[in-house]
Short mmCIF file of C-alpha atoms in Angstrom, two decimals:
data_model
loop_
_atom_site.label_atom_id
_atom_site.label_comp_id
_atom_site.label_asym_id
_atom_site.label_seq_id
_atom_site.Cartn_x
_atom_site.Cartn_y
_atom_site.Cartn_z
CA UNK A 188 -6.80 -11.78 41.40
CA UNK A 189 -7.01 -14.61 39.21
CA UNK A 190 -6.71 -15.15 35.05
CA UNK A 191 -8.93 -16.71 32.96
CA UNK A 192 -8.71 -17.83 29.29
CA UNK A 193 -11.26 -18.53 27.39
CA UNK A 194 -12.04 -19.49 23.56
CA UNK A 195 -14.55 -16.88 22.36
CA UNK A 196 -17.39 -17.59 19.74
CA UNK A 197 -14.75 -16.47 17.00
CA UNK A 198 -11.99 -18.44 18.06
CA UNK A 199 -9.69 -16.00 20.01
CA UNK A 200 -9.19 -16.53 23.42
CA UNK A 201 -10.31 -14.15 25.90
CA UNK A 202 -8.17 -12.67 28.91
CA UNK A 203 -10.53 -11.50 31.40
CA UNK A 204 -9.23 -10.87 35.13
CA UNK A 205 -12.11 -11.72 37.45
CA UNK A 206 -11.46 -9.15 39.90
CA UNK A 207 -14.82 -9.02 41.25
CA UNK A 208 -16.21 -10.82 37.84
CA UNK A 209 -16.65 -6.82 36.63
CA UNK A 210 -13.68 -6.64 34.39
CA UNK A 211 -14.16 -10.30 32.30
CA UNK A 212 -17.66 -8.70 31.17
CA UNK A 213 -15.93 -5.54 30.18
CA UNK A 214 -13.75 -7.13 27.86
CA UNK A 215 -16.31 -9.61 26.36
CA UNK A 216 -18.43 -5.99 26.00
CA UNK A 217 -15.60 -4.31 24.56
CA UNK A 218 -14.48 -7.18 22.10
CA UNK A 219 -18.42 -7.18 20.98
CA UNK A 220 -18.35 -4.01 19.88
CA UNK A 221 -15.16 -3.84 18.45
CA UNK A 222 -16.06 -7.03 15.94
CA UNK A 223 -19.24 -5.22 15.47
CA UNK A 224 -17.20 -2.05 14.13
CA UNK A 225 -15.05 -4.24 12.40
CA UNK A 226 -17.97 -5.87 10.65
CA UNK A 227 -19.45 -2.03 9.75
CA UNK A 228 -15.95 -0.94 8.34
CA UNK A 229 -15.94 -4.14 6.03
CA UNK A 230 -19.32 -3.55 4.11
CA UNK A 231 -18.03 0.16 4.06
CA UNK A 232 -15.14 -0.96 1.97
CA UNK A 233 -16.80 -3.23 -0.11
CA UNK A 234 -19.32 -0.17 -0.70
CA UNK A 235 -16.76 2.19 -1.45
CA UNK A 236 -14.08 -0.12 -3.42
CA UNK A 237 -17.58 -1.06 -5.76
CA UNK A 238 -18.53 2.21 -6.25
CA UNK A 239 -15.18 3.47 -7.24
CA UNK A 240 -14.71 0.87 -9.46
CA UNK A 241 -18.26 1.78 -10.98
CA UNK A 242 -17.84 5.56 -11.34
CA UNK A 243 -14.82 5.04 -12.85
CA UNK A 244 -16.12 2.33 -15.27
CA UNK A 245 -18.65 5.01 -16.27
CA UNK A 246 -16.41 7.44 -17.07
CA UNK A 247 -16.51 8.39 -20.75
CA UNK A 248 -17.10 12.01 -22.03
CA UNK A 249 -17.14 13.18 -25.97
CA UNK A 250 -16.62 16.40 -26.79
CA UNK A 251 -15.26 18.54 -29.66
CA UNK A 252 -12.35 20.68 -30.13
CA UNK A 253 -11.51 23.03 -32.65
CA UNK A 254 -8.29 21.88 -35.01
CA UNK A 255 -6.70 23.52 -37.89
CA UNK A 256 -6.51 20.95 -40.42
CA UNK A 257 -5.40 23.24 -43.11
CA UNK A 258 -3.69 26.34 -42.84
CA UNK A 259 -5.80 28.63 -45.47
CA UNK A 260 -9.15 27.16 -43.96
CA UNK A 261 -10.97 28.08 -40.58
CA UNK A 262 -10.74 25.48 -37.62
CA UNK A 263 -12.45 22.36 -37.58
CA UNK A 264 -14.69 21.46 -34.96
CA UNK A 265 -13.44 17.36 -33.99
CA UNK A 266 -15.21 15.15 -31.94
CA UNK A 267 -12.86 13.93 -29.18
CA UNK A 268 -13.59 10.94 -26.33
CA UNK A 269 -12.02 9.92 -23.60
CA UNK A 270 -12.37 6.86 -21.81
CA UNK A 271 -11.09 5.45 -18.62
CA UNK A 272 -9.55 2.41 -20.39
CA UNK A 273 -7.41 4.34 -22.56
CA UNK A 274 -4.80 4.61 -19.85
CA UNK A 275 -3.40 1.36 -17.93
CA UNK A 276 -3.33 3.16 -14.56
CA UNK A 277 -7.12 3.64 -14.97
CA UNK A 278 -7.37 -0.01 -16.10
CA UNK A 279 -5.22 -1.15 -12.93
CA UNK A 280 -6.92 1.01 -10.69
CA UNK A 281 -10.53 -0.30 -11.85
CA UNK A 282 -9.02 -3.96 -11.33
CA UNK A 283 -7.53 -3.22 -8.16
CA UNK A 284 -11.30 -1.83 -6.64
CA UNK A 285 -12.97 -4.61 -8.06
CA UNK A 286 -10.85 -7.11 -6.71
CA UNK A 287 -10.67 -5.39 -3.47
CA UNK A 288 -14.63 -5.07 -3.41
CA UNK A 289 -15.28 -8.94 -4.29
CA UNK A 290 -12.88 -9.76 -1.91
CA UNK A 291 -14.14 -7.52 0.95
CA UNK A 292 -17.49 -9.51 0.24
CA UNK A 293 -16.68 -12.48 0.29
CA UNK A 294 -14.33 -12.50 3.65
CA UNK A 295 -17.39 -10.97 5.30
CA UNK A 296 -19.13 -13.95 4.68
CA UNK A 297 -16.24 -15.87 6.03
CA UNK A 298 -16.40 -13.76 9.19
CA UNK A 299 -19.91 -13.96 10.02
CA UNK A 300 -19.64 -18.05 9.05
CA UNK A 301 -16.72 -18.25 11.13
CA UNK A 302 -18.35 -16.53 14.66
CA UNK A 303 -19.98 -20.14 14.66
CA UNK A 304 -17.63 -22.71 13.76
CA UNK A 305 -14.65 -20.55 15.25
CA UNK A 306 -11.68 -21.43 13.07
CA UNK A 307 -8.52 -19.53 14.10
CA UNK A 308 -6.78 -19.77 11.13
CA UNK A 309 -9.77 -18.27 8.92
CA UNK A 310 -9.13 -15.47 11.15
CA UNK A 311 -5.54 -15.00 10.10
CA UNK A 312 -5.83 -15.54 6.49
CA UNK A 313 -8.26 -12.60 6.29
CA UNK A 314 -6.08 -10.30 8.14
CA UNK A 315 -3.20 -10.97 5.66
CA UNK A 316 -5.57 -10.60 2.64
CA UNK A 317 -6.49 -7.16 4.04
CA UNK A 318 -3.07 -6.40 4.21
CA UNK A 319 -2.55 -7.63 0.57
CA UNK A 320 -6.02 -5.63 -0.34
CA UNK A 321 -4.32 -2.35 1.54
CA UNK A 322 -1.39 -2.74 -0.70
CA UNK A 323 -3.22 -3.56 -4.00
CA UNK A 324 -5.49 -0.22 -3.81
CA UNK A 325 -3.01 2.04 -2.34
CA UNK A 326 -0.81 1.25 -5.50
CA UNK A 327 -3.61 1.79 -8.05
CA UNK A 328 -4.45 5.06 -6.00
CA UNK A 329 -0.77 5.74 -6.66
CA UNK A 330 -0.80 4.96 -9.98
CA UNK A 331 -4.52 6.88 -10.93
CA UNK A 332 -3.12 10.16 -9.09
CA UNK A 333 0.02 10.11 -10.57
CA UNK A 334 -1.65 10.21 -13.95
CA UNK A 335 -4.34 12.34 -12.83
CA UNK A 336 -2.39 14.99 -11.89
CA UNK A 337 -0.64 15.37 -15.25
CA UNK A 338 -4.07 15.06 -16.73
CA UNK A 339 -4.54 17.70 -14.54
CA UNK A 340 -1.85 20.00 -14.91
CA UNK A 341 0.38 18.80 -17.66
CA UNK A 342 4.38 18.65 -17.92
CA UNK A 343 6.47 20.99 -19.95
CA UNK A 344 9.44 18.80 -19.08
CA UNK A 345 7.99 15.72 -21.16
CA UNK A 346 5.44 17.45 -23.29
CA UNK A 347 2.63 16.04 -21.95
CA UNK A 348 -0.09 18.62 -22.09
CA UNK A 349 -2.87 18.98 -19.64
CA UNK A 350 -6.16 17.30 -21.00
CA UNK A 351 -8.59 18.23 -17.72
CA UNK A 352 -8.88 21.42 -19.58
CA UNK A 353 -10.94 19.44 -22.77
CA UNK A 354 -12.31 17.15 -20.92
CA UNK A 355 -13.56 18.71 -17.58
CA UNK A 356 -16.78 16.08 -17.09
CA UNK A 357 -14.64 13.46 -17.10
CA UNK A 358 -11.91 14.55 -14.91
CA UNK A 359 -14.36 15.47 -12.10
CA UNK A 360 -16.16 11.71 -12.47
CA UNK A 361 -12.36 10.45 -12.16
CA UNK A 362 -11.42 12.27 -9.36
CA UNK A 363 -14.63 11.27 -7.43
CA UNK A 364 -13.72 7.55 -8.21
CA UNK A 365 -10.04 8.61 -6.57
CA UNK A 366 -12.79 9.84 -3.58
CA UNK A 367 -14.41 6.33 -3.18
CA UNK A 368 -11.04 4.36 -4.04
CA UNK A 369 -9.22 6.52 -0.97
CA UNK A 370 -12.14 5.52 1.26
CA UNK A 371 -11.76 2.18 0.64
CA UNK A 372 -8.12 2.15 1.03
CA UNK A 373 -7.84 3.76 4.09
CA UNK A 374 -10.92 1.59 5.41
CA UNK A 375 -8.94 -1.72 4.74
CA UNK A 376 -5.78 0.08 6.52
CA UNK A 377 -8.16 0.38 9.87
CA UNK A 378 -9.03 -2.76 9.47
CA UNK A 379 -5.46 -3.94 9.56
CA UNK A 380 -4.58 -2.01 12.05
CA UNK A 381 -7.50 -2.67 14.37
CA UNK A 382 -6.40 -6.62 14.39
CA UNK A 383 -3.01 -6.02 15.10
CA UNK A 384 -3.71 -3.60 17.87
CA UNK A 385 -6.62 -5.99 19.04
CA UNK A 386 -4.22 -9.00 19.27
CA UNK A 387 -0.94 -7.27 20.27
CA UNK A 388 -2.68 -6.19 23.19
CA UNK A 389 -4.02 -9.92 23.90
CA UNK A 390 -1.59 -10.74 26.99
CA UNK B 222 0.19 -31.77 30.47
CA UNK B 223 0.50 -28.19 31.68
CA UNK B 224 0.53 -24.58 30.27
CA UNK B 225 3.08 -22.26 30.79
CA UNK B 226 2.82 -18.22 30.47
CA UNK B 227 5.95 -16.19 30.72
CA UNK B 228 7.27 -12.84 29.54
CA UNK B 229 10.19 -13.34 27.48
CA UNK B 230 12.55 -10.80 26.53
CA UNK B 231 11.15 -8.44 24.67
CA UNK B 232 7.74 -8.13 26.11
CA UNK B 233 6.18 -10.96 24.38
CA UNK B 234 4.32 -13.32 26.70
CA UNK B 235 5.07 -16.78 25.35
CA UNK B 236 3.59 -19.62 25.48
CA UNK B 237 5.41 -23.23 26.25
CA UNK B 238 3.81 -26.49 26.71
CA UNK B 239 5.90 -28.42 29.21
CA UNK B 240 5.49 -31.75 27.86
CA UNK B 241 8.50 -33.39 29.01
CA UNK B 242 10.06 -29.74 29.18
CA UNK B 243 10.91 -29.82 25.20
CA UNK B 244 8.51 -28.02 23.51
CA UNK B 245 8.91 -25.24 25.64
CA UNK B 246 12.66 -24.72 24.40
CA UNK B 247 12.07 -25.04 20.92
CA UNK B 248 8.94 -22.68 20.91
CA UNK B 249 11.78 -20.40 22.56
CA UNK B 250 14.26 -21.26 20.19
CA UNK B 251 11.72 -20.32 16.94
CA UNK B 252 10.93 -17.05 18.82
CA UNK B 253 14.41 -16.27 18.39
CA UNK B 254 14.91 -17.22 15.25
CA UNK B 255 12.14 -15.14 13.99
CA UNK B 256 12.92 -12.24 15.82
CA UNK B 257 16.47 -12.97 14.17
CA UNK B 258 15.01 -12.93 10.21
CA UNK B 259 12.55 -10.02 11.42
CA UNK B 260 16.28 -7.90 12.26
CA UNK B 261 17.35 -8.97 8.91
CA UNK B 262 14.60 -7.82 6.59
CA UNK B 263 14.56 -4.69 8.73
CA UNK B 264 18.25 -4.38 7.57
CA UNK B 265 17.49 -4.93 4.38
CA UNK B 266 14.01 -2.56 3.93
CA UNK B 267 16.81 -0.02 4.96
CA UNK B 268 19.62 -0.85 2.24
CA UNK B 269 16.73 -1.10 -0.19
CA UNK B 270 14.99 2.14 0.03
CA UNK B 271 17.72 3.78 0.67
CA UNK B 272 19.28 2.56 -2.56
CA UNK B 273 16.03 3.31 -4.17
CA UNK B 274 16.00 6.56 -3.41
CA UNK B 275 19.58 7.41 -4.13
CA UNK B 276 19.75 5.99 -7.64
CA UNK B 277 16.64 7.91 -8.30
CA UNK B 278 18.02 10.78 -6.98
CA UNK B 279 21.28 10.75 -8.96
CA UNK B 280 19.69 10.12 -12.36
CA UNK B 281 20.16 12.62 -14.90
CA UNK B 282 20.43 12.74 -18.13
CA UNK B 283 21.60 15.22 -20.92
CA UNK B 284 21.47 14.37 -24.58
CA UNK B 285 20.96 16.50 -27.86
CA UNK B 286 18.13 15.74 -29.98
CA UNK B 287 17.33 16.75 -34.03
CA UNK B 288 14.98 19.90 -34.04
CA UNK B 289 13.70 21.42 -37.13
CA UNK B 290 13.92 24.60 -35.93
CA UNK B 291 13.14 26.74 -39.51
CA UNK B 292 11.65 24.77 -42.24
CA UNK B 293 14.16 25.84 -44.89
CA UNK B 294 17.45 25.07 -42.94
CA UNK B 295 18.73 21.60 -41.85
CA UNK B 296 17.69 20.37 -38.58
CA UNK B 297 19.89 21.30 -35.50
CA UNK B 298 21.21 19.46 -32.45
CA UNK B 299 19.74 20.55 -29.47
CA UNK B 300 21.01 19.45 -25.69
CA UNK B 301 17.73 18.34 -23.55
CA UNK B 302 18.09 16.78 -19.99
CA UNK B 303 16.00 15.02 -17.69
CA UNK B 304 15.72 15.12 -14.49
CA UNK B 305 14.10 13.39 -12.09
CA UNK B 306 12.53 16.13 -9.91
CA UNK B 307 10.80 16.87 -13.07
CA UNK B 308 7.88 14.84 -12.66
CA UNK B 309 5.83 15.22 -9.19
CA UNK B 310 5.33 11.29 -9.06
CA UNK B 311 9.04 10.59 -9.03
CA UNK B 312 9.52 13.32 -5.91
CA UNK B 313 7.08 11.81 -4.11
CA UNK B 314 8.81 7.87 -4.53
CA UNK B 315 11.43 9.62 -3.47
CA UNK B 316 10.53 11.05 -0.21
CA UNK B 317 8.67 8.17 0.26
CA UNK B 318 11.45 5.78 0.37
CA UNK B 319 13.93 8.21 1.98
CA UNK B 320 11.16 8.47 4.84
CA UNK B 321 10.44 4.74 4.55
CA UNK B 322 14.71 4.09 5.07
CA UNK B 323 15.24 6.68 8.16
CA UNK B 324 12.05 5.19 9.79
CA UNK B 325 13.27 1.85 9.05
CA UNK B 326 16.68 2.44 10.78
CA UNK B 327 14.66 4.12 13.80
CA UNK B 328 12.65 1.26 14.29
CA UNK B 329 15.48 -1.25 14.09
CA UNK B 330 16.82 1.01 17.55
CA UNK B 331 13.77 1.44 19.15
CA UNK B 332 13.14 -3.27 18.63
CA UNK B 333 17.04 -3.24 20.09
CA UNK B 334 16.71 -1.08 22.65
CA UNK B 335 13.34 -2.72 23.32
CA UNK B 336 14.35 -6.02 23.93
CA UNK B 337 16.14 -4.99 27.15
CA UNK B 338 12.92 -3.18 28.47
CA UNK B 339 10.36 -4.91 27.23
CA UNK B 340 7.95 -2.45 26.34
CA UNK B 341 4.76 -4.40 24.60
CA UNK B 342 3.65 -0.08 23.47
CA UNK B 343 6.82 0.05 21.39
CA UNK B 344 5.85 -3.34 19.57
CA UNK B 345 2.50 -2.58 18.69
CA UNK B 346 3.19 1.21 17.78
CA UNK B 347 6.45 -0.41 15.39
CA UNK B 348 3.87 -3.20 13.39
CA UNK B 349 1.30 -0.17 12.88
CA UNK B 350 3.97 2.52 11.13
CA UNK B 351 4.84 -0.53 9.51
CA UNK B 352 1.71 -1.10 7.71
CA UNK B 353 2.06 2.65 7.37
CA UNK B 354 5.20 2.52 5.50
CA UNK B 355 4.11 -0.28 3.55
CA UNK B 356 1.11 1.81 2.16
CA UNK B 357 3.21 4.78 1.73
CA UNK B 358 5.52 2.76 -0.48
CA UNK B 359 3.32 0.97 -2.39
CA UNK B 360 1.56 4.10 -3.27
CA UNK B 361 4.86 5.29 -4.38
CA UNK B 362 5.50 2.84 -6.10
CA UNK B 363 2.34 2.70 -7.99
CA UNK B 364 2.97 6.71 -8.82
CA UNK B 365 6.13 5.78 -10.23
CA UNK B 366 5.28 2.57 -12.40
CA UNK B 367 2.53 4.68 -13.93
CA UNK B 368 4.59 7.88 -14.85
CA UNK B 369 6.87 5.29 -15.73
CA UNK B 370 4.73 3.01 -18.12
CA UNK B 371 3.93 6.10 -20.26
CA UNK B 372 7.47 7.16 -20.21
CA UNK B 373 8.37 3.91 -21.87
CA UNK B 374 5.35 3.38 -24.39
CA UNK B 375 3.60 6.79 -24.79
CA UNK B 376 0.14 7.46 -24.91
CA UNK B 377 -1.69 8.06 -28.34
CA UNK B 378 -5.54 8.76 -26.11
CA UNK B 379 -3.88 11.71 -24.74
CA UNK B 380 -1.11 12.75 -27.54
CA UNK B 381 1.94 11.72 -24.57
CA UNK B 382 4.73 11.10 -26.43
CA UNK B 383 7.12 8.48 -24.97
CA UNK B 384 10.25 9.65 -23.99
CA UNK B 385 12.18 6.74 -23.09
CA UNK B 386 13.48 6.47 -26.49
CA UNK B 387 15.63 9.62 -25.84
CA UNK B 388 16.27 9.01 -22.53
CA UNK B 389 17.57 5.19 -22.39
CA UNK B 390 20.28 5.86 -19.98
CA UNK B 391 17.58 7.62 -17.62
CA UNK B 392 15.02 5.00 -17.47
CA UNK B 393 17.12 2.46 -16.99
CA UNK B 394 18.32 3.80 -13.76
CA UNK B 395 14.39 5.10 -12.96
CA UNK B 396 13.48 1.29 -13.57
CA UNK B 397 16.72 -0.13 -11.53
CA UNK B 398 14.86 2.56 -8.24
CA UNK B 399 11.64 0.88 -8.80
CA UNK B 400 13.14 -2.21 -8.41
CA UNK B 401 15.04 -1.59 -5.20
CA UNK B 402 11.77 0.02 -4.14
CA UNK B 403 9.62 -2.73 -4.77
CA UNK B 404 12.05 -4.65 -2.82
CA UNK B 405 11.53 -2.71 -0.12
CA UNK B 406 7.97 -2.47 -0.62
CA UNK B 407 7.79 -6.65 -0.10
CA UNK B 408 10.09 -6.32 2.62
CA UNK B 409 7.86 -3.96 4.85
CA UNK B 410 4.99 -6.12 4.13
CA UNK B 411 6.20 -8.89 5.06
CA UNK B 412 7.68 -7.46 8.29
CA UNK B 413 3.84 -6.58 9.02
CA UNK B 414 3.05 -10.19 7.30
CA UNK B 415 5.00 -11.81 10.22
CA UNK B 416 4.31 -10.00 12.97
CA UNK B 417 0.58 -10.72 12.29
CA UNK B 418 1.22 -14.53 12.07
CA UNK B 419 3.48 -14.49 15.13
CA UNK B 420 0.74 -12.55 17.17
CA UNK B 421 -2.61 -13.85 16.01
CA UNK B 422 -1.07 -17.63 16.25
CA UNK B 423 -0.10 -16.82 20.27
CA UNK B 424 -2.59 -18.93 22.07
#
């Protein structure tokens, strides 16, 4: 049994045993596929990091609510609106997808460039700026559910009372921008997690 | 000029050049060193969320505040506390950094105990509930920075009241956890930072 290393097209070196030649190919098979799933995952994130950032962006809903403005007179009906940029989570959380979006983009471009001229450090940089990307959406997320759930339900403690109730539409369009955001987040967790198994397994 | 494989101590297959013998040594030597500062920051992800959670936990705060209570008598003192189980984002950075602090201090056993028996499993199975505790914390602290933010300046939008006003003494201590936390939050990713370097820089 004999080892062989070898620089792939991407720049990692391959350990195939050539016990019988059967094994080497298996690897080189398995380390196709596994850069093709990688590749799939990253436009998934970029898809779902954009369209979270998008849904949210859209999110605006007017509506009107019935106030007492003087005590001898019936209610008045008020026109209310919320937007997404009123509160800073929002705001952070529509950053974070949008960075995490262009970003996804661009290091696919990187990728697929670098299968050709093989760079290894290319290779490293992106898996640390998916681990930065993992922790940049995963605190928005933290930040938009926090405030979504006392949107949601409210808290006597502080006074802050529910607003879901008034504006239903646009709780609903937030909460399916939380959807797309968790996607993404979780996508650029795999993809962290796929390297590190990929190259801790390398020996 | 001739390449060397060997398993070194804790299951890590490292590679020397034996160009005159030196480099060998002091790509040994840096090994060690690393895996010295990786112990360390594992130390202190412990302390920190740990801390974190602890000075979260303990804060409490009772003070009385003015309350027109009938319009025709004088305003009367009334006691109000907080807590900080009252708001759902500040039990979940809670858990999150007690769980992130006993994992921590598991994981520092299991990378002692594994650098006796050189188990490559444990290492890659360590970095990957790294980069799970780094999500979890970040999240956390996301959760908490938001609750936090409207805490401190209020929300008009939504009719939140700040609260922070009343509560000095309360946020200080809520800030002084999200501190720590953040600390540890670094710390965990840069643990998974590291190891990624050190792995995907191995041929």
């Amino acid at each position: 049994m004999e080892s062989q290393y070898k620089a792939s097209s991407n720049g990692v070196i391959e350990h195939g045993i050539t016990n019988g030649g059967e094994e080497k190919y298996v690897a080189v098979a398995n380390k196709r596929k596994m850069v093709g799933w990688s590749l799939f995952l990253r436009v998934a994130a970029v898809a779902l990091g954009l369209a979270a950032a998008v849904v949210l962006g859209l999110d605006k809903q007017t509506t009107t609510v019935a106030m007492q403005l003087v005590p001898t007179l019936p209610p008045v009906n008020v026109p209310v609106t919320a937007e997404w940029h009123y509160l800073s989570a929002f705001v952070y959380f529509l950053a974070a997808n949008a960075i995490a979006s262009a970003y996804g983009a661009i290091s696919l471009l990187l990728i697929l460039a670098n299968t050709r001229v093989a760079n290894r450090k290319i290779d490293v940089i992106v898996v640390v700026l998916d681990l930065s990307t993992t922790a940049l959406l995963f605190s928005s997320f933290g930040a938009a559910a926090a405030v979504g759930i006392i949107g949601h339900e409210g808290n006597s403690h502080v006074q802050w009372r529910k607003v879901c109730n008034v504006f239903d539409k646009f709780c609903v369009q937030g909460a399916a921008a939380m959807l797309l955001s968790g996607g993404a987040s979780l996508v650029f967790f795999l993809l962290v997690a796929i390297s590190i198994l990929n190259h801790h397994n390398k020996y």
